[in-house]
CSV table of C-alpha atoms in Angstrom, one decimal:
chain,number,residue,atom,x,y,z
A,1395,MET,CA,158.9,117.2,-170.1
A,1396,LYS,CA,161.6,118.6,-168.0
A,1397,GLN,CA,161.0,118.7,-164.3
A,1398,SER,CA,161.7,122.5,-164.1
A,1399,THR,CA,158.9,123.1,-166.7
A,1400,LEU,CA,156.6,120.8,-164.9
A,1401,ILE,CA,157.1,122.7,-161.6
A,1402,ALA,CA,156.2,125.9,-163.4
A,1403,ILE,CA,153.0,124.5,-165.0
A,1404,VAL,CA,151.6,122.8,-162.0
A,1405,VAL,CA,151.8,126.1,-160.1
A,1406,GLY,CA,148.8,125.5,-157.9
A,1407,ALA,CA,150.1,122.7,-155.8
A,1408,VAL,CA,153.7,124.0,-155.7
A,1409,ILE,CA,153.1,127.6,-154.7
A,1410,VAL,CA,150.3,127.1,-152.2
A,1411,CYS,CA,152.4,124.5,-150.4
A,1412,ALA,CA,155.5,126.6,-150.5
A,1413,ALA,CA,153.7,129.7,-149.1
A,1414,VAL,CA,152.0,127.8,-146.3
A,1415,LEU,CA,155.1,125.9,-145.2
A,1416,VAL,CA,157.2,129.0,-145.1
A,1417,ALA,CA,154.6,130.9,-143.2
A,1418,LEU,CA,154.2,128.1,-140.6
A,1419,ASN,CA,157.9,127.5,-140.1
A,1420,PHE,CA,159.3,131.0,-140.3
A,1421,ARG,CA,156.5,133.4,-139.2
A,1422,PRO,CA,158.0,136.5,-137.5
A,1423,PRO,CA,157.5,137.1,-133.8
A,1424,GLY,CA,154.2,138.5,-132.5
A,1425,PRO,CA,153.3,142.1,-131.5
A,1426,SER,CA,155.9,142.2,-128.8
A,1427,ALA,CA,158.7,142.3,-131.3
A,1428,SER,CA,160.1,145.5,-132.7
A,1429,PRO,CA,158.3,146.4,-135.9
A,1430,THR,CA,160.2,146.3,-139.1
A,1431,PRO,CA,160.9,149.8,-140.5
A,1432,LEU,CA,158.9,150.7,-143.6
A,1433,PRO,CA,161.0,150.3,-146.7
A,1434,PRO,CA,161.5,153.1,-149.2
A,1435,ALA,CA,159.3,153.2,-152.3
A,1436,VAL,CA,160.9,152.6,-155.6
A,1437,LYS,CA,160.0,154.1,-159.0
A,1438,THR,CA,158.3,151.4,-161.0
A,1439,THR,CA,157.5,150.6,-164.6
A,1440,ALA,CA,155.8,147.2,-163.7
A,1441,ASP,CA,152.1,147.0,-162.8
A,1442,VAL,CA,151.8,143.4,-161.7
A,1443,LEU,CA,151.0,144.2,-158.0
A,1444,GLU,CA,148.4,146.7,-159.0
A,1445,LYS,CA,146.8,144.1,-161.2
A,1446,PHE,CA,146.8,141.7,-158.3
A,1447,ASP,CA,144.9,144.3,-156.2
A,1448,ALA,CA,142.4,144.9,-159.0
A,1449,LEU,CA,141.8,141.2,-159.5
A,1450,LYS,CA,141.3,140.7,-155.7
A,1451,ALA,CA,138.8,143.6,-155.5
A,1452,LYS,CA,136.9,142.4,-158.5
A,1453,VAL,CA,136.6,138.8,-157.2
A,1454,ASN,CA,135.7,139.7,-153.7
A,1455,ALA,CA,133.0,142.1,-154.9
A,1456,SER,CA,131.4,139.2,-156.8
A,1457,GLY,CA,131.1,137.2,-153.6
A,1458,LEU,CA,133.8,134.6,-154.4
A,1459,TRP,CA,136.7,133.7,-152.1
A,1460,PHE,CA,139.9,135.0,-153.6
A,1461,GLY,CA,143.0,132.8,-152.8
A,1462,GLY,CA,145.7,134.5,-154.8
A,1463,ALA,CA,147.1,135.2,-158.2
A,1464,ALA,CA,150.2,134.6,-160.2
A,1465,THR,CA,152.0,135.7,-163.4
A,1466,GLN,CA,154.4,133.1,-164.8
A,1467,LEU,CA,156.6,132.6,-167.9
A,1468,ILE,CA,155.8,129.1,-169.0
A,1469,LYS,CA,157.5,127.7,-172.1
A,1470,GLY,CA,157.7,131.1,-173.6
A,1471,ASP,CA,154.1,132.2,-172.8
A,1472,GLU,CA,153.4,135.0,-170.4
A,1473,THR,CA,150.5,133.5,-168.4
A,1474,ALA,CA,148.2,134.9,-165.6
A,1475,MET,CA,146.5,132.8,-163.0
A,1476,ILE,CA,143.9,133.2,-160.3
A,1477,TYR,CA,143.3,131.0,-157.2
A,1478,LEU,CA,139.7,130.6,-156.0
A,1479,TYR,CA,138.5,128.7,-153.0
A,1480,LYS,CA,135.8,126.1,-153.9
A,1481,PRO,CA,132.7,126.4,-151.7
A,1482,VAL,CA,132.5,123.4,-149.4
A,1483,GLY,CA,129.9,120.9,-150.7
A,1484,SER,CA,129.8,122.4,-154.2
A,1485,SER,CA,130.5,120.0,-157.1
A,1486,ASP,CA,129.7,122.3,-160.0
A,1487,VAL,CA,132.8,124.4,-160.8
A,1488,SER,CA,131.5,125.9,-164.0
A,1489,GLY,CA,130.6,129.2,-162.4
A,1490,LEU,CA,133.9,129.5,-160.6
A,1491,LEU,CA,135.9,128.8,-163.8
A,1492,ALA,CA,133.8,131.2,-165.9
A,1493,ASP,CA,134.1,134.0,-163.4
A,1494,GLY,CA,137.8,133.4,-162.9
A,1495,TYR,CA,138.6,133.5,-166.6
A,1496,SER,CA,136.5,136.6,-167.1
A,1497,ALA,CA,138.3,138.4,-164.3
A,1498,LEU,CA,141.7,137.5,-165.6
A,1499,TYR,CA,140.7,138.5,-169.2
A,1500,SER,CA,139.7,142.0,-168.1
A,1501,ILE,CA,142.6,142.6,-165.7
A,1502,PHE,CA,145.5,141.1,-167.7
A,1503,PRO,CA,144.9,142.2,-171.3
A,1504,ALA,CA,148.3,140.9,-172.6
A,1505,ARG,CA,148.5,137.6,-170.8
A,1506,ASP,CA,147.8,134.3,-172.6
A,1507,PRO,CA,147.0,131.5,-171.7
A,1508,LEU,CA,144.9,132.1,-168.6
A,1509,LEU,CA,144.8,129.7,-165.7
A,1510,VAL,CA,142.3,129.2,-162.9
A,1511,GLY,CA,143.3,127.2,-159.8
A,1512,LEU,CA,140.5,125.9,-157.6
A,1513,ILE,CA,141.6,125.3,-154.0
A,1514,ASP,CA,139.7,122.4,-152.3
A,1515,THR,CA,139.9,122.9,-148.5
A,1516,THR,CA,138.2,119.5,-148.0
A,1517,GLN,CA,141.1,117.6,-149.5
A,1518,LYS,CA,144.7,117.7,-148.4
A,1519,ILE,CA,147.7,116.3,-150.3
A,1520,SER,CA,149.8,116.7,-147.2
A,1521,GLU,CA,149.4,118.0,-143.7
A,1522,GLN,CA,149.9,121.6,-144.9
A,1523,GLN,CA,148.9,121.4,-148.5
A,1524,TYR,CA,145.4,121.6,-150.0
A,1525,LYS,CA,144.5,120.0,-153.3
A,1526,VAL,CA,144.5,122.5,-156.2
A,1527,ASP,CA,142.9,121.7,-159.5
A,1528,VAL,CA,144.4,123.8,-162.3
A,1529,TYR,CA,142.6,124.6,-165.6
A,1530,ALA,CA,144.0,126.5,-168.6
A,1531,LEU,CA,142.4,128.2,-171.5
A,1532,GLU,CA,143.8,130.2,-174.4
A,1533,ARG,CA,142.8,133.9,-174.5
A,1534,PRO,CA,140.8,133.8,-177.7
A,1535,LEU,CA,138.4,131.2,-176.2
A,1536,VAL,CA,137.8,133.3,-173.2
A,1537,GLU,CA,137.2,136.3,-175.4
A,1538,LEU,CA,134.5,134.4,-177.2
A,1539,TYR,CA,132.8,133.8,-173.9
A,1540,VAL,CA,133.2,137.4,-172.7
A,1541,ASN,CA,131.7,138.6,-175.9
A,1542,GLY,CA,128.7,136.3,-175.6
A,1543,ASP,CA,129.7,134.1,-178.6
A,1544,ILE,CA,129.9,130.8,-176.6
A,1545,ALA,CA,128.0,129.7,-173.6
A,1546,LYS,CA,129.5,129.0,-170.2
A,1547,ALA,CA,129.1,125.2,-170.7
A,1548,GLU,CA,131.2,125.3,-173.8
A,1549,LEU,CA,133.9,127.4,-172.2
A,1550,VAL,CA,134.2,125.0,-169.3
A,1551,LYS,CA,134.2,122.0,-171.7
A,1552,LYS,CA,137.2,123.5,-173.6
A,1553,ALA,CA,139.2,124.2,-170.5
A,1554,LEU,CA,142.4,122.1,-170.2
A,1555,TYR,CA,142.8,120.2,-166.9
A,1556,VAL,CA,146.5,120.5,-166.1
A,1557,THR,CA,148.2,117.3,-164.8
A,1558,PRO,CA,151.8,116.3,-164.3
A,1559,GLU,CA,151.6,114.7,-167.8
A,1560,THR,CA,150.5,118.0,-169.5
A,1561,GLU,CA,152.9,118.9,-172.3
A,1562,SER,CA,151.5,122.2,-173.3
A,1563,LEU,CA,148.9,124.7,-172.1
A,1564,ARG,CA,147.9,125.3,-175.8
A,1565,ALA,CA,146.0,123.2,-178.2
A,1566,SER,CA,148.8,123.8,-180.8
A,1567,GLY,CA,151.5,122.7,-178.4
A,1568,SER,CA,153.5,125.8,-179.3
A,1569,PRO,CA,153.9,129.2,-177.5
A,1570,SER,CA,152.3,132.2,-179.1
A,1571,ARG,CA,155.7,133.9,-179.5
A,1572,GLN,CA,159.4,133.3,-179.2
A,1573,PRO,CA,160.8,133.8,-175.7
A,1574,GLU,CA,162.4,137.2,-175.1
A,1575,GLN,CA,166.1,137.1,-175.7
A,1576,LEU,CA,167.8,138.7,-172.7
A,1577,PRO,CA,171.3,140.0,-172.7
A,1578,LYS,CA,173.9,137.8,-171.0
A,1579,PRO,CA,175.0,139.2,-167.6
A,1580,ALA,CA,178.6,140.2,-167.0
A,1581,LYS,CA,180.8,137.3,-165.9
A,1582,ASN,CA,183.1,139.3,-163.5
A,1583,TYR,CA,181.3,138.0,-160.4
A,1584,THR,CA,183.3,137.2,-157.2
A,1585,PRO,CA,181.2,135.7,-154.4
A,1586,PRO,CA,181.6,137.2,-150.8
A,1587,VAL,CA,183.5,135.2,-148.3
A,1588,ASP,CA,180.4,134.6,-146.1
A,1589,ARG,CA,177.3,134.5,-148.3
A,1590,GLN,CA,174.8,134.3,-145.5
A,1591,ALA,CA,176.4,137.2,-143.6
A,1592,TYR,CA,176.2,139.2,-146.9
A,1593,VAL,CA,172.4,138.5,-147.3
A,1594,THR,CA,171.7,139.2,-143.6
A,1595,LYS,CA,173.5,142.5,-143.7
A,1596,ALA,CA,171.9,143.5,-147.0
A,1597,LEU,CA,168.4,142.8,-145.7
A,1598,ASN,CA,169.0,144.5,-142.4
A,1599,GLU,CA,170.3,147.6,-144.1
A,1600,SER,CA,167.1,147.7,-146.2
A,1601,GLY,CA,164.9,147.2,-143.1
A,1602,TYR,CA,164.0,143.5,-143.4
A,1603,LYS,CA,164.7,140.5,-141.3
A,1604,LEU,CA,166.1,137.2,-142.6
A,1605,LEU,CA,164.0,134.2,-141.7
A,1606,ASN,CA,165.6,131.4,-143.6
A,1607,LEU,CA,168.3,130.9,-146.2
A,1608,GLN,CA,169.0,127.6,-148.0
A,1609,THR,CA,170.9,126.5,-151.1
A,1610,GLY,CA,170.6,123.3,-153.1
A,1611,THR,CA,170.7,121.6,-156.5
A,1612,MET,CA,167.6,121.0,-158.5
A,1613,GLN,CA,166.9,117.8,-160.4
A,1614,ASP,CA,168.1,119.3,-163.7
A,1615,GLY,CA,171.4,120.2,-162.0
A,1616,THR,CA,170.8,124.0,-161.6
A,1617,ASN,CA,172.0,125.6,-158.4
A,1618,ALA,CA,169.2,127.4,-156.5
A,1619,VAL,CA,168.9,129.6,-153.4
A,1620,SER,CA,165.8,129.9,-151.3
A,1621,LEU,CA,165.4,133.1,-149.2
A,1622,ALA,CA,162.6,133.9,-146.8
A,1623,TYR,CA,162.3,137.2,-145.0
A,1624,SER,CA,159.7,139.3,-143.2
A,1625,ILE,CA,158.2,142.6,-144.4
A,1626,SER,CA,155.9,145.0,-142.7
A,1627,SER,CA,152.1,144.9,-143.2
A,1628,GLY,CA,150.3,147.8,-144.8
A,1629,LEU,CA,152.9,148.6,-147.4
A,1630,THR,CA,152.1,150.6,-150.6
A,1631,ASN,CA,152.7,148.8,-153.8
A,1632,GLU,CA,155.8,151.0,-154.4
A,1633,GLN,CA,157.2,149.8,-151.1
A,1634,LYS,CA,156.4,146.2,-151.9
A,1635,TYR,CA,158.3,146.5,-155.2
A,1636,GLY,CA,161.1,147.9,-153.0
A,1637,ALA,CA,160.9,144.8,-150.7
A,1638,ILE,CA,161.1,142.4,-153.7
A,1639,ASP,CA,163.9,144.5,-155.2
A,1640,ALA,CA,165.9,144.2,-151.9
A,1641,GLY,CA,165.6,140.4,-151.8
A,1642,LEU,CA,166.7,140.1,-155.4
A,1643,ARG,CA,169.6,142.3,-154.9
A,1644,ALA,CA,170.7,140.4,-151.8
A,1645,CYS,CA,170.5,137.1,-153.7
A,1646,ALA,CA,172.4,138.5,-156.7
A,1647,GLY,CA,175.1,139.9,-154.5
A,1648,ALA,CA,175.6,136.8,-152.5
A,1649,PHE,CA,174.8,134.2,-155.2
A,1650,GLY,CA,175.5,135.8,-158.5
A,1651,ASP,CA,177.0,132.5,-159.7
A,1652,PHE,CA,173.7,130.6,-159.0
A,1653,ASP,CA,171.1,129.7,-161.5
A,1654,ARG,CA,167.8,130.4,-159.7
A,1655,TYR,CA,166.4,132.4,-156.9
A,1656,TYR,CA,163.3,131.6,-154.8
A,1657,LEU,CA,162.0,134.3,-152.5
A,1658,ASN,CA,159.3,134.1,-149.9
A,1659,LEU,CA,158.2,137.5,-148.6
A,1660,ILE,CA,156.0,137.0,-145.5
A,1661,PHE,CA,154.0,139.8,-144.0
A,1662,GLU,CA,154.4,140.3,-140.2
A,1663,ARG,CA,150.7,140.4,-139.7
A,1664,GLY,CA,147.8,138.7,-141.5
A,1665,ASN,CA,147.9,135.8,-144.0
A,1666,GLU,CA,149.6,137.3,-147.1
A,1667,TYR,CA,152.7,136.0,-148.9
A,1668,TYR,CA,154.6,136.8,-152.0
A,1669,VAL,CA,156.6,134.0,-153.7
A,1670,ILE,CA,159.1,134.7,-156.4
A,1671,ASP,CA,160.7,132.1,-158.7
A,1672,ALA,CA,163.3,133.8,-160.9
A,1673,ALA,CA,166.1,132.6,-163.1
A,1674,SER,CA,169.3,134.6,-162.3
A,1675,THR,CA,169.7,136.0,-165.8
A,1676,PRO,CA,166.8,138.5,-165.8
A,1677,VAL,CA,167.6,139.5,-162.2
A,1678,LEU,CA,171.3,140.2,-163.0
A,1679,ASP,CA,170.3,142.0,-166.3
A,1680,TYR,CA,167.9,144.2,-164.3
A,1681,LEU,CA,170.5,145.1,-161.6
A,1682,GLU,CA,173.1,145.8,-164.3
A,1683,GLY,CA,170.6,148.2,-166.1
A,1684,ALA,CA,170.3,146.0,-169.2
A,1685,ILE,CA,166.5,145.6,-168.8
A,1686,ASP,CA,163.9,147.7,-167.0
A,1687,GLN,CA,161.6,146.6,-164.2
A,1688,ALA,CA,158.7,145.8,-166.6
A,1689,GLN,CA,160.9,143.4,-168.5
A,1690,LEU,CA,162.1,141.9,-165.3
A,1691,TYR,CA,158.5,141.1,-164.1
A,1692,ARG,CA,157.7,139.6,-167.5
A,1693,ASN,CA,160.5,137.2,-167.1
A,1694,ILE,CA,160.1,136.0,-163.5
A,1695,ASN,CA,157.3,134.1,-161.8
A,1696,LEU,CA,155.4,136.0,-159.1
A,1697,THR,CA,152.7,134.6,-156.9
A,1698,TYR,CA,150.5,136.4,-154.4
A,1699,TYR,CA,148.8,134.1,-151.9
A,1700,THR,CA,146.3,134.9,-149.2
A,1701,LYS,CA,143.7,133.2,-147.1
C-alpha cells in the first residue's frame, strides 16, 4: 500500500499526534494578548461541522467521553470516524464500539465505512501521543445492529481492527463507488516572490495570526505545505467555515503549485483543534468556482479534536 493511503487510513495515531504537537508548540499567547477579531461568516452548503456538533452532543449525553471526529476520503470511500476515550481500567470495549457506530450511523447517513478510534490514555506511543486503536465497519453491518437484527457481540466480532498492514476497510477490498472526477485546475499559476509574507498578510487581513508555516516533500514525492494559525474561541459554524476558507485561500495563493495542504486551526482558549488534510486539486477547483463547498468537504479530510 502506498504510504499516503496508509497515513489516511491510520487516522487515529496521525491526527491525534498532529493536533497535540501543534497545540503544545504553537499555542497563542494567554489572555494578556490582543484578542483575534471575529471572522466573517460565509454562506455554506456543507454540513460537516454541524454534524460534528451533533455527534459530540449525542455522545456526551450518553455519558461517554468524546475525543473528536473526522470525515475522510479513503481510497474512494467517504468515511466518518469518531474518537472515544477509553475509561481507565476497562478492558471491555464492546459497549464503546457499539455506541460509537450507532452514533455515526445516525449522524452521517451517507458515510461508509464507519470508523471508531479508541484513545487509551494509559498508553503513550511517544511523549505527546496516546495510543489509538481504530476499528472499521461497513455501513450495512451497523444497520443490522441498529435495527436489532444482530447482537452487540456479533457487531464487535465483525469489526476490522486497522493496522499499518490493512489493505482495505471493506471485506470486498473495493470502494463502494468510483472516486469523484474533479475538474483540472487552471495552470496559469505564478507564485508570489515571498510565499510566507503572502500567507502572513492574507491571514492577517482575514483576522487570523500565523503560528507556523513549513514546506516539505512527502515519501511519495509530493510537495506539501503545513500551516498552523490561531482562531478565536466561541465562533459560530459559519465563522469556522470562514476560518477554514481563509487558510485554504492563503495556501492556494502562496502554494498553488504544491500538491497537498495541511492546516491546523488552533482555538485561542480551550482544547479544540481542527486539522485539514487536502489535496490541492479540490481546493483550487473550489476557489475557481468549479465545485461548490459541499463537494470540497467531500474531497478533503477534516478532523475535529478535543480533550
